[in-house]
Amino acid sequence: MLRHPGRLLGASVAPGVALAAALLSSLARCSLLGPSDPAASVLSPYFGTKTRYEDVNPGLVLDPEAPRRDPELLDGTCTPVQLVALIRHGTRYPTAKQIRKLRQLHGLLQARGPGDGRAGGAGGRDLGAALANWPLEYADWMDGQLVEKGRQDMRQLALRLASLFPALFSRENYGRLRLLTSSKHRCVDSGAAFLQGLWQHYHPGLPPPDVADMECGPPRINDKLMRFFDYCEKFLTEVERNATALYHVEAFKTGPEMQKILRKVAATLQVPVNDLNADLIQVAFFTCSFDLAIKGIKSPWCDVFDIDDAKVLEYLNDLKQYWKRGHGYTINSRSSCTLFQDIFQHLDRAVEQKQRSQPISSPVILQFGHAETLLPLLSLMGYFKDKEPLTAYNYKEQTHRKFRSGHIVPYASNLIFVLYHCENAKTPKEEFQVQMLLNEKVLPLANSQKTVSLYEDLKNYYKDILQGCQNSEECELPKVNSTSDEL
Ligand SMILES: *[C@@H]1O[C@H](CO)[C@@H](O)[C@H](O)[C@H]1NC(C)=O
Ligand SMILES: *[C@@H]1O[C@H](CO)[C@@H](O)[C@H](O)[C@H]1NC(C)=O
């Protein structure tokens, strides 16, 4: 009966909304929801890196264990021999910094006098008062940790990938899984939840053991690979710690689009416009996204904004990602070349082993990291590059931009490389082929714009990065000859 809940729900909404809501909430516990989720707001498509995975992927099957076939994936004479997946952690709590700003905004609303009932959002009710009374359920200790919904994101991703690539995720390959993770709790916990999902796949109905007791062991921490940005001096100096590197983000915060929102929100919440700033507006918007992603509710914070506001706030978030992690500065993407090379070393090894008719030592490699891990890598590979840079002054012109972080790196986003071995290949070169998937959808390869590439062709296309990019050099700061320093 739960196999086709979408249809079932559609039929039951008219006779009883309460029944539908009850059914939905029971479904929410065990599976992802499609666009019919009543908690999803019209603002959901604009949450940027705080977007729920299911909002980007509305076609996800409700039963993650249902057998899957993607018509774009190679089959027939080509069999997948290795999968390398880079996975962003699942849904998380706000960071302590975000929670502090939210508390500041909440304090502002509580300090304001009783509303005169004049202003307020829909229907003239006093939204400022409603928000002042709305409990702040985020505390400092939560600081960016993985939430239960985030564990579910990972378990279900594991189940879906195991259904999509049953031969790679076979029982006998389980002990040969290789897991790496960033040292951040949310990533370590994501790796563990993913393993529990796989356990569920192999042993339906049995409670999973502690990850430490699992055959493949717990994920190993490797920050040099998964948090390469922390180790790249040039990136740290020129971007991360450089007050002017994010010039366009700061300029947009005080630009006309944001000013308009500031005035509107000040009027809606009946607070002095001078008490508000772009950061506080942004945290109100984020709270709408956190309440949806973490608690599955439509928060009153969402009522502060309309779709036009949401588009501006999405742009503000994208501007930051663009200049700090994307095509904005070359070092952003170049700093990920060790990770890129590491992926191809895995693929190379699998090719060699297959050529020698040896078993593949690591058929499945899973690496858990951040949006900040995936965006530079995708940029390095040439993806989501707009003709014009995203600036503080071309918001309108960038309406149809490719670089929309919510579409690229929502929670639990994943970039997967699949290496295939093809029988009956006419030439040895055609024996090995590659496909890439972003968020479980086949991503056309940059060298051919096709859904599949010969492995050799792909390596040739990226030879500059594979051979000419060394983090030790890329990340080195230009030498300055300063005689005064030597004194
Ligand atoms: C900081 O960024 C600006 C803008 O890109 C750049 O001109 C400047 O050289 C950077 N400063 C340092 C110390 O790298
Ligand atoms: C730095 O100083 C050394 C020694 O004085 C000199 O040989 C070199 O050319 C200088 N480099 C630059 C970039 O000025």
Coordinates of C-alpha atoms and ligand atoms in Angstrom, one line a residue:
M1 CA 0.0 0.0 0.0
L2 CA 2.9 2.4 0.7
R3 CA 4.4 1.6 -2.7
H4 CA 2.6 4.4 -4.4
P5 CA 2.0 6.9 -1.7
G6 CA 2.1 9.8 -4.1
R7 CA -1.0 8.6 -5.8
L8 CA -2.6 7.5 -2.6
L9 CA -2.1 10.9 -1.1
G10 CA -3.4 12.7 -4.1
A11 CA -6.6 10.8 -3.7
S12 CA -6.9 11.3 0.0
V13 CA -6.3 15.1 0.2
A14 CA -9.9 16.0 -0.7
P15 CA -11.7 13.7 1.8
G16 CA -9.5 14.4 4.8
V17 CA -6.5 16.6 5.0
A18 CA -5.8 15.3 8.5
L19 CA -5.5 11.8 7.2
A20 CA -3.1 13.0 4.5
A21 CA -1.0 14.8 7.1
A22 CA -0.9 11.7 9.3
L23 CA 0.1 9.6 6.4
L24 CA 2.7 12.1 5.3
S25 CA 4.3 12.3 8.7
S26 CA 4.5 8.5 8.9
L27 CA 6.1 8.5 5.5
A28 CA 8.5 11.2 6.5
R29 CA 10.0 8.9 9.0
C30 CA 10.8 6.2 6.5
S31 CA 11.3 7.8 3.2
L32 CA 11.9 11.0 1.3
L33 CA 9.0 13.1 0.3
G34 CA 8.3 14.5 -3.1
P35 CA 7.1 18.0 -4.0
S36 CA 3.7 17.1 -2.3
D37 CA 5.3 17.8 1.1
P38 CA 3.1 20.4 2.6
A39 CA 5.9 21.8 4.8
A40 CA 7.9 22.7 1.8
S41 CA 7.5 26.4 1.1
V42 CA 7.6 28.4 -2.2
L43 CA 11.0 29.6 -0.8
S44 CA 12.5 26.1 -0.8
P45 CA 14.1 26.3 -4.2
Y46 CA 16.2 29.2 -3.1
F47 CA 17.9 27.9 0.1
G48 CA 21.3 27.5 -1.6
T49 CA 23.6 25.2 0.4
K50 CA 20.8 24.7 3.0
T51 CA 18.5 23.1 0.5
R52 CA 17.1 19.6 1.2
Y53 CA 18.3 16.9 -1.1
E54 CA 14.7 15.9 -2.0
D55 CA 13.9 19.4 -3.1
V56 CA 16.5 19.2 -5.8
N57 CA 15.7 15.7 -6.6
P58 CA 11.9 15.5 -6.6
G59 CA 11.9 12.3 -8.7
L60 CA 13.5 10.3 -5.9
V61 CA 11.8 7.0 -5.4
L62 CA 9.9 6.8 -2.2
D63 CA 11.1 3.4 -1.4
P64 CA 14.9 3.6 -1.3
E65 CA 15.2 -0.1 -1.6
A66 CA 13.2 -0.5 -4.7
P67 CA 15.3 -1.9 -7.6
R68 CA 16.4 1.0 -9.8
R69 CA 17.5 1.3 -13.3
D70 CA 18.7 4.6 -14.8
P71 CA 18.4 4.4 -18.7
E72 CA 21.4 6.7 -19.0
L73 CA 23.7 4.3 -17.1
L74 CA 25.7 1.9 -19.2
D75 CA 24.7 -1.7 -19.1
G76 CA 24.8 -4.7 -21.3
T77 CA 28.4 -5.5 -22.2
C78 CA 29.8 -2.8 -19.9
T79 CA 29.9 -3.6 -16.1
P80 CA 30.8 -1.2 -13.4
V81 CA 34.1 -2.2 -11.7
Q82 CA 34.7 0.7 -9.4
L83 CA 32.8 3.6 -7.9
V84 CA 34.4 6.6 -6.2
A85 CA 31.8 8.8 -4.4
L86 CA 32.4 12.2 -2.8
I87 CA 29.5 12.9 -0.5
R88 CA 28.6 16.0 1.4
H89 CA 27.3 15.4 4.9
G90 CA 23.6 15.2 5.5
T91 CA 21.2 17.8 7.0
R92 CA 22.9 19.6 9.9
Y93 CA 22.1 22.1 12.7
P94 CA 23.0 25.8 12.3
T95 CA 26.5 26.7 13.3
A96 CA 27.1 28.5 16.6
K97 CA 27.8 31.7 14.7
Q98 CA 24.4 31.4 12.9
I99 CA 22.7 30.6 16.2
R100 CA 24.2 33.7 17.9
K101 CA 22.9 36.0 15.1
L102 CA 19.5 34.4 15.3
R103 CA 19.4 35.0 19.1
Q104 CA 20.3 38.7 18.4
L105 CA 17.5 39.0 15.9
H106 CA 15.1 37.3 18.3
G107 CA 16.2 39.6 21.1
L108 CA 15.4 42.6 18.8
L109 CA 11.9 41.3 18.3
Q110 CA 11.3 40.7 22.0
A111 CA 12.6 44.1 22.9
R112 CA 10.3 46.0 20.5
G113 CA 7.1 47.4 21.9
P114 CA 3.8 45.7 21.4
G115 CA 2.8 46.0 17.7
D116 CA 0.0 48.4 16.8
G117 CA -1.5 45.7 14.6
R118 CA -1.2 48.0 11.6
A119 CA 1.6 46.2 9.8
G120 CA 2.4 42.6 9.7
G121 CA 2.5 40.0 7.0
A122 CA -0.5 38.2 5.5
G123 CA -3.9 39.2 6.9
G124 CA -2.5 42.1 8.9
R125 CA -1.5 39.9 11.9
D126 CA 1.5 40.9 13.8
L127 CA 4.3 38.7 12.5
G128 CA 6.9 40.4 14.7
A129 CA 5.0 39.4 17.8
A130 CA 4.5 35.9 16.5
L131 CA 8.2 35.5 15.9
A132 CA 9.1 37.0 19.3
N133 CA 7.0 34.3 20.9
W134 CA 8.2 31.5 18.6
P135 CA 10.6 29.5 20.7
L136 CA 14.3 29.5 19.6
E137 CA 15.1 25.8 19.6
Y138 CA 18.7 26.1 18.6
A139 CA 21.4 26.1 21.2
D140 CA 25.2 26.7 20.9
W141 CA 26.1 23.0 21.5
M142 CA 24.3 22.1 18.3
D143 CA 27.1 23.9 16.3
G144 CA 26.7 22.4 12.8
Q145 CA 26.3 18.8 14.0
L146 CA 24.5 16.2 11.9
V147 CA 20.7 15.9 12.8
E148 CA 18.6 12.8 12.7
K149 CA 17.2 13.9 9.3
G150 CA 20.8 14.0 8.2
R151 CA 21.4 10.4 9.3
Q152 CA 18.3 9.5 7.3
D153 CA 19.7 11.3 4.3
M154 CA 22.8 9.1 4.4
R155 CA 21.0 5.8 5.2
Q156 CA 18.7 6.3 2.2
L157 CA 21.4 7.4 -0.1
A158 CA 23.3 4.2 0.8
L159 CA 20.2 2.1 0.1
R160 CA 19.5 3.9 -3.2
L161 CA 23.2 3.5 -4.4
A162 CA 23.2 -0.1 -3.4
S163 CA 20.0 -0.6 -5.5
L164 CA 21.5 1.3 -8.5
F165 CA 24.9 -0.6 -8.4
P166 CA 24.0 -4.0 -6.9
A167 CA 27.2 -5.7 -8.1
L168 CA 29.5 -3.1 -6.6
F169 CA 27.7 -3.0 -3.3
S170 CA 27.5 -6.8 -3.1
R171 CA 27.8 -8.6 0.2
E172 CA 31.3 -9.9 -0.7
N173 CA 32.6 -6.4 -1.5
Y174 CA 31.4 -5.1 1.9
G175 CA 34.6 -5.9 3.7
R176 CA 36.6 -4.1 0.9
L177 CA 34.7 -0.8 1.2
R178 CA 37.0 2.2 1.7
L179 CA 35.7 5.1 3.7
L180 CA 37.4 8.4 4.2
T181 CA 36.0 11.4 6.0
S182 CA 36.7 15.0 7.0
S183 CA 37.4 15.2 10.7
K184 CA 34.2 17.3 11.3
H185 CA 31.6 15.5 13.4
R186 CA 28.9 15.9 10.8
C187 CA 31.0 14.1 8.2
V188 CA 32.2 11.3 10.5
D189 CA 28.6 10.8 11.6
S190 CA 27.5 10.9 8.0
G191 CA 29.9 8.1 7.1
A192 CA 28.7 6.0 10.0
A193 CA 25.0 6.5 9.0
F194 CA 25.8 5.6 5.4
L195 CA 27.3 2.3 6.7
Q196 CA 24.2 1.7 8.8
G197 CA 22.1 2.1 5.7
L198 CA 24.3 -0.5 3.9
W199 CA 24.0 -2.8 6.9
Q200 CA 20.2 -2.5 6.5
H201 CA 20.6 -3.5 2.9
Y202 CA 22.5 -6.6 3.7
H203 CA 20.7 -7.6 6.9
P204 CA 17.1 -6.3 6.6
G205 CA 15.5 -6.1 10.0
L206 CA 18.6 -6.6 12.1
P207 CA 19.8 -3.6 14.2
P208 CA 23.2 -2.4 12.9
P209 CA 26.2 -2.9 15.2
D210 CA 28.5 0.0 16.2
V211 CA 30.5 1.1 13.1
A212 CA 33.7 0.3 15.0
D213 CA 32.6 -3.4 14.9
M214 CA 31.7 -3.4 11.2
E215 CA 33.7 -5.4 8.8
C216 CA 35.1 -2.5 6.9
G217 CA 35.7 -0.5 10.1
P218 CA 34.9 3.1 10.8
P219 CA 35.6 5.8 8.2
R220 CA 39.2 7.0 8.4
I221 CA 39.9 10.7 8.8
N222 CA 41.8 12.5 6.1
D223 CA 41.6 16.3 6.2
K224 CA 44.4 16.8 3.7
L225 CA 42.1 15.3 1.1
M226 CA 38.6 16.2 2.3
R227 CA 39.5 19.7 3.7
F228 CA 42.3 20.6 1.3
F229 CA 41.3 24.3 1.6
D230 CA 42.6 24.3 5.2
Y231 CA 46.1 23.3 4.0
C232 CA 46.5 25.6 1.1
E233 CA 48.5 28.7 2.2
K234 CA 47.8 30.7 -0.9
F235 CA 44.1 30.1 -0.6
L236 CA 44.1 31.0 3.1
T237 CA 46.1 34.2 2.6
E238 CA 44.5 35.5 -0.7
V239 CA 40.9 34.4 0.0
E240 CA 40.0 33.0 3.3
R241 CA 41.8 35.6 5.5
N242 CA 41.6 38.4 3.0
A243 CA 39.1 41.0 3.9
T244 CA 38.7 42.3 0.4
A245 CA 38.5 39.0 -1.4
L246 CA 34.7 38.8 -0.9
Y247 CA 34.2 42.4 -2.0
H248 CA 31.2 41.6 -4.1
V249 CA 29.4 39.8 -1.2
E250 CA 29.9 42.9 1.0
A251 CA 28.9 45.3 -1.8
F252 CA 25.7 43.3 -2.5
K253 CA 24.8 43.4 1.2
T254 CA 24.5 47.1 1.0
G255 CA 23.3 47.3 -2.6
P256 CA 19.7 48.3 -3.7
E257 CA 18.3 44.8 -3.8
M258 CA 19.2 44.1 -0.2
Q259 CA 18.2 47.6 0.9
K260 CA 14.7 47.0 -0.5
I261 CA 14.4 43.8 1.6
L262 CA 15.7 45.5 4.7
R263 CA 13.1 48.3 4.5
K264 CA 10.3 45.8 3.8
V265 CA 11.3 43.5 6.6
A266 CA 11.7 46.4 9.1
A267 CA 8.1 47.5 8.2
T268 CA 6.7 43.9 8.4
L269 CA 8.4 43.2 11.8
Q270 CA 8.0 46.8 13.1
V271 CA 11.6 47.2 14.1
P272 CA 13.8 50.2 13.2
V273 CA 15.5 49.6 9.9
N274 CA 18.8 50.7 11.4
D275 CA 18.7 47.8 13.8
L276 CA 18.6 45.4 10.9
N277 CA 21.4 44.4 8.5
A278 CA 21.9 41.9 5.7
D279 CA 23.4 39.3 8.1
L280 CA 20.3 39.4 10.3
I281 CA 18.0 39.2 7.3
Q282 CA 20.0 36.2 6.0
V283 CA 19.8 34.4 9.3
A284 CA 16.0 34.8 9.4
F285 CA 15.9 33.3 5.9
F286 CA 18.2 30.5 7.0
T287 CA 16.0 29.8 10.0
C288 CA 13.1 29.1 7.6
S289 CA 15.3 26.6 5.8
F290 CA 16.6 25.0 9.0
D291 CA 13.1 24.6 10.5
L292 CA 12.1 22.9 7.2
A293 CA 15.2 20.7 6.8
I294 CA 15.7 19.8 10.5
K295 CA 12.1 19.7 11.9
G296 CA 10.1 19.2 8.7
I297 CA 7.9 22.2 9.6
K298 CA 6.9 25.4 7.8
S299 CA 8.3 28.0 10.1
P300 CA 6.7 31.4 10.7
W301 CA 10.2 32.8 9.7
C302 CA 9.3 31.9 6.2
D303 CA 6.4 34.3 6.3
V304 CA 8.8 37.2 6.4
F305 CA 9.8 36.7 2.8
D306 CA 8.3 36.4 -0.6
I307 CA 9.8 34.7 -3.7
D308 CA 11.5 37.8 -5.0
D309 CA 13.2 38.3 -1.6
A310 CA 14.2 34.6 -1.7
K311 CA 15.9 35.0 -5.1
V312 CA 17.9 37.9 -3.8
L313 CA 19.0 36.0 -0.7
E314 CA 19.8 33.0 -2.8
Y315 CA 22.1 35.2 -4.9
L316 CA 23.8 36.6 -1.8
N317 CA 24.6 33.0 -0.7
D318 CA 25.7 32.1 -4.3
L319 CA 28.0 35.1 -4.4
K320 CA 29.8 33.9 -1.4
Q321 CA 30.2 30.4 -2.7
Y322 CA 31.3 31.7 -6.1
W323 CA 34.1 33.9 -4.7
K324 CA 35.2 31.6 -2.0
R325 CA 34.8 28.1 -3.5
G326 CA 33.9 28.5 -7.1
H327 CA 35.2 30.2 -10.3
G328 CA 35.7 33.6 -8.6
Y329 CA 39.4 33.0 -7.9
T330 CA 41.6 30.3 -9.7
I331 CA 43.2 29.2 -6.4
N332 CA 39.7 28.1 -5.1
S333 CA 39.6 25.3 -7.6
R334 CA 43.3 24.6 -8.0
S335 CA 43.5 23.9 -4.3
S336 CA 41.5 20.8 -4.9
C337 CA 43.8 19.2 -7.5
T338 CA 45.2 16.6 -5.0
L339 CA 41.7 15.3 -4.5
F340 CA 41.1 15.2 -8.2
Q341 CA 44.4 13.3 -8.8
D342 CA 43.5 11.0 -5.9
I343 CA 40.3 10.0 -7.7
F344 CA 42.1 9.2 -10.9
Q345 CA 44.8 7.2 -9.0
H346 CA 42.0 5.0 -7.7
L347 CA 40.6 4.6 -11.2
D348 CA 44.1 3.9 -12.7
R349 CA 44.7 1.2 -10.1
A350 CA 41.4 -0.5 -10.9
V351 CA 42.2 -0.4 -14.7
E352 CA 45.6 -2.0 -14.0
Q353 CA 44.1 -4.6 -11.8
K354 CA 41.5 -5.4 -14.4
Q355 CA 44.0 -5.6 -17.1
R356 CA 46.0 -8.1 -15.1
S357 CA 42.8 -10.0 -14.3
Q358 CA 43.3 -9.4 -10.7
P359 CA 40.5 -8.6 -8.3
I360 CA 39.8 -4.9 -7.8
S361 CA 41.2 -4.1 -4.4
S362 CA 38.8 -1.2 -3.7
P363 CA 35.6 -1.5 -5.8
V364 CA 33.8 1.1 -3.7
I365 CA 35.4 4.2 -2.3
L366 CA 33.3 6.6 -0.2
Q367 CA 34.6 10.0 0.9
F368 CA 32.7 12.3 3.2
G369 CA 33.2 16.0 3.1
H370 CA 31.6 19.4 2.6
A371 CA 30.0 21.7 0.1
E372 CA 33.4 23.3 0.2
T373 CA 35.0 20.1 -0.9
L374 CA 32.7 19.5 -3.9
L375 CA 32.3 23.1 -5.3
P376 CA 36.1 23.6 -5.9
L377 CA 36.4 20.2 -7.5
L378 CA 33.4 20.7 -9.8
S379 CA 34.9 24.1 -10.7
L380 CA 38.3 22.6 -11.4
M381 CA 36.6 20.2 -13.8
G382 CA 34.9 23.1 -15.6
Y383 CA 31.4 22.8 -14.4
F384 CA 28.8 25.5 -13.7
K385 CA 30.9 28.3 -15.2
D386 CA 28.9 31.3 -16.3
K387 CA 30.2 33.6 -19.1
E388 CA 30.2 36.5 -16.8
P389 CA 31.4 36.5 -13.2
L390 CA 28.7 36.8 -10.5
T391 CA 29.1 40.4 -9.1
A392 CA 27.3 42.7 -6.8
Y393 CA 26.0 44.6 -9.8
N394 CA 24.6 42.0 -12.2
Y395 CA 22.0 40.3 -10.1
K396 CA 19.4 40.7 -12.9
E397 CA 21.7 39.5 -15.7
Q398 CA 22.5 36.4 -13.6
T399 CA 18.9 35.3 -13.3
H400 CA 19.5 32.2 -15.4
R401 CA 23.0 31.5 -14.1
K402 CA 24.4 28.0 -14.1
F403 CA 26.0 28.6 -10.7
R404 CA 23.2 27.9 -8.3
S405 CA 24.6 26.3 -5.2
G406 CA 21.3 24.8 -4.1
H407 CA 21.1 22.8 -7.3
I408 CA 24.7 21.7 -7.1
V409 CA 25.5 21.1 -3.4
P410 CA 22.3 20.6 -1.3
Y411 CA 22.7 18.6 1.9
A412 CA 23.8 15.0 1.1
S413 CA 24.9 16.1 -2.4
N414 CA 27.2 13.6 -4.1
L415 CA 29.5 13.4 -7.0
I416 CA 30.2 9.8 -8.2
F417 CA 32.7 8.5 -10.7
V418 CA 31.9 5.1 -12.1
L419 CA 34.5 3.1 -14.0
Y420 CA 33.2 0.4 -16.4
H421 CA 34.9 -2.5 -18.1
C422 CA 33.4 -3.3 -21.5
E423 CA 33.5 -6.7 -23.1
N424 CA 33.8 -7.0 -26.8
A425 CA 35.6 -3.6 -27.1
K426 CA 37.0 -3.1 -30.6
T427 CA 40.2 -1.5 -29.3
P428 CA 41.9 -1.7 -25.9
K429 CA 41.1 2.0 -25.4
E430 CA 37.4 1.3 -25.6
E431 CA 37.6 -1.3 -22.8
F432 CA 37.4 1.2 -20.0
Q433 CA 34.7 3.9 -19.9
V434 CA 33.6 6.4 -17.3
Q435 CA 30.3 8.0 -16.2
M436 CA 29.8 10.7 -13.6
L437 CA 26.7 11.3 -11.5
L438 CA 25.9 14.5 -9.6
N439 CA 23.2 13.9 -7.0
E440 CA 22.4 10.6 -8.6
K441 CA 21.8 12.1 -12.1
V442 CA 24.2 11.4 -14.9
L443 CA 26.4 14.5 -15.4
P444 CA 27.5 15.0 -19.0
L445 CA 31.3 14.9 -19.2
A446 CA 33.1 18.1 -19.9
N447 CA 35.2 16.6 -22.7
S448 CA 32.3 15.3 -24.8
Q449 CA 29.1 16.7 -23.4
K450 CA 28.0 13.1 -23.5
T451 CA 26.9 10.8 -20.7
V452 CA 29.8 8.5 -21.1
S453 CA 33.5 8.9 -22.0
L454 CA 36.3 6.6 -22.8
Y455 CA 38.5 6.6 -19.7
E456 CA 41.6 7.5 -21.8
D457 CA 39.8 10.4 -23.4
L458 CA 38.8 11.9 -20.1
K459 CA 42.3 11.6 -18.7
N460 CA 43.6 13.3 -21.8
Y461 CA 41.1 16.1 -21.5
Y462 CA 42.2 16.7 -17.9
K463 CA 45.9 16.1 -18.5
D464 CA 46.9 19.6 -17.4
I465 CA 45.4 19.0 -14.0
L466 CA 46.6 15.4 -13.7
Q467 CA 50.1 16.3 -14.6
G468 CA 50.6 20.0 -14.2
C469 CA 48.9 20.7 -10.9
Q470 CA 50.8 20.1 -7.7
N471 CA 49.3 21.4 -4.5
S472 CA 52.8 22.1 -3.1
E473 CA 53.3 24.6 -6.0
E474 CA 49.8 25.8 -6.5
C475 CA 49.4 26.6 -2.8
E476 CA 52.8 28.2 -2.4
L477 CA 52.7 32.0 -1.8
P478 CA 54.6 34.1 -4.2
K479 CA 58.0 34.8 -2.7
V480 CA 58.5 38.3 -1.7
N481 CA 62.0 39.8 -1.4
S482 CA 61.7 42.0 1.7
T483 CA 65.0 43.0 3.0
S484 CA 63.4 44.6 6.1
D485 CA 62.0 41.1 7.1
E486 CA 65.5 39.7 7.2
L487 CA 66.8 42.2 9.8
Ligands
LIG1 C1 43.0 40.2 -1.4 O1 42.1 40.2 -2.5 C2 42.2 41.2 -3.4 C3 41.1 41.1 -4.4 O2 41.1 39.9 -5.1 C4 43.6 41.2 -4.1 O3 43.7 42.2 -5.0 C5 44.7 41.2 -3.0 O4 45.9 41.0 -3.6 C6 44.4 40.1 -2.0 N1 45.4 40.3 -0.8 C7 46.2 39.3 -0.5 C8 47.1 39.6 0.7 O5 46.4 38.3 -1.2
LIG2 C1 65.0 37.9 -4.7 O1 66.3 38.1 -4.2 C2 67.2 37.2 -4.7 C3 68.5 37.5 -3.9 O2 68.8 38.8 -3.7 C4 67.3 37.4 -6.2 O3 68.3 36.6 -6.7 C5 66.0 37.2 -6.8 O4 66.0 37.5 -8.2 C6 64.9 38.1 -6.2 N1 63.6 37.7 -6.7 C7 62.7 38.6 -7.1 C8 61.4 38.0 -7.5 O5 62.9 39.8 -7.0

